[in-house]
Coordinates of C-alpha atoms in Angstrom, one line a residue:
X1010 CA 0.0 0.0 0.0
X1011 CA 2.8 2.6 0.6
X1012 CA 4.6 1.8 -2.6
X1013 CA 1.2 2.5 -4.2
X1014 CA 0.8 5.5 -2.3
X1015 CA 4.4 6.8 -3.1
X1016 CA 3.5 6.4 -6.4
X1017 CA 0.1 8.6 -6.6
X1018 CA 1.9 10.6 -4.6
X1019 CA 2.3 13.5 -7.4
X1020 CA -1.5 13.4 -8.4
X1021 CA -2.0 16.8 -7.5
X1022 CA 0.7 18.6 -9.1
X1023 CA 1.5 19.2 -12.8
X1024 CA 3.3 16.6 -14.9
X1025 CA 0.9 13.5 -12.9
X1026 CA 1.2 10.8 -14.6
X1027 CA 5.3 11.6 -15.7
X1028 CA 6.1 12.5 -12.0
X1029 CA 5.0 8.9 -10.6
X1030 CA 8.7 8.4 -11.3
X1031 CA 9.3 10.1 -8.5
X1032 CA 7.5 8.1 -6.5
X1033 CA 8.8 4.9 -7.6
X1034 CA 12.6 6.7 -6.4
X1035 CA 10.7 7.1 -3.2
X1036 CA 9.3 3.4 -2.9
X1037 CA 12.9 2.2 -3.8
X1038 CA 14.1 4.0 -0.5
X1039 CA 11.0 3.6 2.0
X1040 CA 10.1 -0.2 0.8
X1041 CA 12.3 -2.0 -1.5
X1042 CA 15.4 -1.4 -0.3
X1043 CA 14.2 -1.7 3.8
X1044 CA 12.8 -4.8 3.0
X1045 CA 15.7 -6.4 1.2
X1046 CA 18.0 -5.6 3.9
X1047 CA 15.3 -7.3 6.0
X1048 CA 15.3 -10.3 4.5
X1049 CA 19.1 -10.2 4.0
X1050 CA 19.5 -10.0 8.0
X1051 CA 16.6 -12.9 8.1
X1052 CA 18.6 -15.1 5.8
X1053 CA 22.2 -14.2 7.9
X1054 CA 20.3 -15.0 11.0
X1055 CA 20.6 -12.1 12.4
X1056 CA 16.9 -11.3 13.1
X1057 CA 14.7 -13.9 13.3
X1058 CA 12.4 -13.7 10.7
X1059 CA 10.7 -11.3 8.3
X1060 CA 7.8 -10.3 10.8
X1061 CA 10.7 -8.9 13.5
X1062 CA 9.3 -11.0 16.0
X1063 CA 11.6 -10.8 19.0
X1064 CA 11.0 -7.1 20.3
X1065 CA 15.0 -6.0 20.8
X1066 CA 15.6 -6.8 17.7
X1067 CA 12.7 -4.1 16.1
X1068 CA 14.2 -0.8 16.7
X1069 CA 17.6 -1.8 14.8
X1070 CA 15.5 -3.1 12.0
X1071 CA 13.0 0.0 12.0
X1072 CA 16.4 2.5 12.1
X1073 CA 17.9 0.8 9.2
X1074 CA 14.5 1.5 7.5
X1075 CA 14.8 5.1 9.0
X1076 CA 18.2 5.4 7.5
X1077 CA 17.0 4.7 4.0
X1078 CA 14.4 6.5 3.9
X1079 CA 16.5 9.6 5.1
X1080 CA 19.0 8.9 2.6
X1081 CA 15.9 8.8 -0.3
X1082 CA 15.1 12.2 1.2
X1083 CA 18.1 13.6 0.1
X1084 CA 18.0 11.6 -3.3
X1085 CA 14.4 13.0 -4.1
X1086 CA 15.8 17.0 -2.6
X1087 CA 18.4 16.4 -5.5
X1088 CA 16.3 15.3 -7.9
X1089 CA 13.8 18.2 -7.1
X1090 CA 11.2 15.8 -6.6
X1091 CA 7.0 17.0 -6.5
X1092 CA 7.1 18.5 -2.8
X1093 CA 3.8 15.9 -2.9
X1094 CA 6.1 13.1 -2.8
X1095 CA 8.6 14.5 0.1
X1096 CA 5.3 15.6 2.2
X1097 CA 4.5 11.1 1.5
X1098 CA 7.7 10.5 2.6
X1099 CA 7.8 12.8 5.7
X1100 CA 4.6 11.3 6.7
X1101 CA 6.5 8.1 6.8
X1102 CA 9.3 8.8 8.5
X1103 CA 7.1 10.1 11.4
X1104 CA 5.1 6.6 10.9
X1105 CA 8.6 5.1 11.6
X1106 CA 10.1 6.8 14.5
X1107 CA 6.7 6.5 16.4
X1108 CA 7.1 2.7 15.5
X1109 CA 10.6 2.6 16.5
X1110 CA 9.7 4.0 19.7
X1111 CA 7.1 1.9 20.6
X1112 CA 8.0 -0.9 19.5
X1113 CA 10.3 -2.5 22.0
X1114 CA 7.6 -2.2 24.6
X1115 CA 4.7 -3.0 22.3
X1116 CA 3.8 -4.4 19.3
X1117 CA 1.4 -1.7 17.5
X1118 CA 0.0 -2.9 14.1
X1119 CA 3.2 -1.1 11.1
X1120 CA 0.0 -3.3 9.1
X1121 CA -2.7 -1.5 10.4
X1122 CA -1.1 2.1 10.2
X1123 CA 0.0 1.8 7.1
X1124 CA -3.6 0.6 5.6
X1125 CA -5.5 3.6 7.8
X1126 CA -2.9 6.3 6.7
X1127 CA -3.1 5.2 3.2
X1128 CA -6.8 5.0 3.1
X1129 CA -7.6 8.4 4.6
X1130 CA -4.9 10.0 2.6
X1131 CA -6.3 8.8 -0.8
X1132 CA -10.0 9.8 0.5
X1133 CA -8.7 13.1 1.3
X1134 CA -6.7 13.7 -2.4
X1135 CA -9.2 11.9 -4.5
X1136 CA -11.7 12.5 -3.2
X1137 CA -15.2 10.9 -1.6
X1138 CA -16.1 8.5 -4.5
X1139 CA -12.9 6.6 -2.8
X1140 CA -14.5 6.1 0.9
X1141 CA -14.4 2.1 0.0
X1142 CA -10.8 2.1 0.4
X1143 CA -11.6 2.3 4.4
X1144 CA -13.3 -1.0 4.4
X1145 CA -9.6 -2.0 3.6
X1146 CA -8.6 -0.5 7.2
X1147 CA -10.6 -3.6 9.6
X1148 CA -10.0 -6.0 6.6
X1149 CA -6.2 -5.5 7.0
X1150 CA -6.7 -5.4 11.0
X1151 CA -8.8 -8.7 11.1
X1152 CA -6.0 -10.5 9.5
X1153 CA -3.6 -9.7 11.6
X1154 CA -5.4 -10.7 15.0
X1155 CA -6.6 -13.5 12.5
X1156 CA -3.0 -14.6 12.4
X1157 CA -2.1 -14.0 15.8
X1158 CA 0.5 -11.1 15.0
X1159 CA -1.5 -8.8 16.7
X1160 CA -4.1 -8.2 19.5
X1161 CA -7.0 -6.1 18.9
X1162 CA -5.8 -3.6 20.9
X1163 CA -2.4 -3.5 19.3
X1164 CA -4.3 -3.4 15.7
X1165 CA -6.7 -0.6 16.6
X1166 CA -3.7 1.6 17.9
X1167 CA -2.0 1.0 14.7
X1168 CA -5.2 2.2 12.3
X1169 CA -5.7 5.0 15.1
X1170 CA -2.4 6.4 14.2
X1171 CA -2.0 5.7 10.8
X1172 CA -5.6 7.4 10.5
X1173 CA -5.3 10.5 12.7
X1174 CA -1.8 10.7 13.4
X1175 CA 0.1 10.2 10.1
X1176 CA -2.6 11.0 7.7
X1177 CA -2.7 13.9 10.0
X1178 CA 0.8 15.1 9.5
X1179 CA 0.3 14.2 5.5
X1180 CA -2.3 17.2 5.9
X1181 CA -0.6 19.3 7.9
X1182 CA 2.6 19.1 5.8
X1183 CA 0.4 19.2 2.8
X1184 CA -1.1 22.3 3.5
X1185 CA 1.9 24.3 4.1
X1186 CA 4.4 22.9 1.6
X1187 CA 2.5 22.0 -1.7
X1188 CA 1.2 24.6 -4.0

């Protein structure tokens, strides 16, 4: 969902669809490239599996994701990428650094965040016609409690602050840096 959302990112400023390239530079940095070193350190052994399941080892693994999604900040300044994409990519980083901090205590739903924020953010830049993309939000939370990875509580914080708290700071930023 966050490489789809990177990628509509642009929508509302000139040059959408040829600026979704931009967005793509920004997945490469906030998904592709955390994830492969994920799955690197699974295969190495040194975290146990893709799903970070032992709670010391989640705040290493969410500031190596930090750390590439700083370093695609500075690859998308120099590239003078649609401020739409950088206010996306701000709104992750605060996603992340919430997560990192919470994270060794508690187990909040990355799932469940990610789905809210990315649901209330493409409502809010597309528009009402896209409300339906909500029904995604307890669909994405039911799987994880489904699936034990999650208690309810831990999946309704997660949509909580994807939905208010990220999308929020999507807004905020938003507002005050895109024309």
């Amino acid at each position: 969902m966050v490489t789809i959302q990177l990628l509509i990112s642009p929508i509302s400023q000139p040059g959408f669809p040829g600026t979704m390239g931009y967005g793509a530079l920004a997945a490469l940095f906030v998904c592709v490239l955390p994830l492969l070193l994920l799955l690197v350190l699974v295969r190495r052994g040194k975290v146990t599996d893709h799903h970070v399941s032992d709670r010391r080892q989640r705040a290493p693994v969410l500031l190596m994701a930090l750390a590439s999604i700083m370093a695609g900040l500075l690859v998308l300044a120099s590239a003078d990428a649609p401020q739409s994409v950088v206010v996306m990519v701000l709104a992750v980083v605060a996603g992340v650094v919430v997560l990192a901090g919470v994270s060794p205590f508690w187990k909040i739903s990355g799932h469940a965040a990610a789905m809210s924020s990315a649901a209330v953010i493409s409502v809010l830049v597309l528009g009402p016609a896209w409300l339906p993309l909500l029904l995604l939000v307890p669909a994405v939370g039911w799987s994880r409690v489904v699936l034990r990875a999650h208690t309810v509580a831990q999946v309704v914080a997660g949509s909580l602050f994807g939905g208010v708290v990220m999308a929020g700071i999507w807004w905020a930023l938003q507002g005050r840096m895109v024309a």
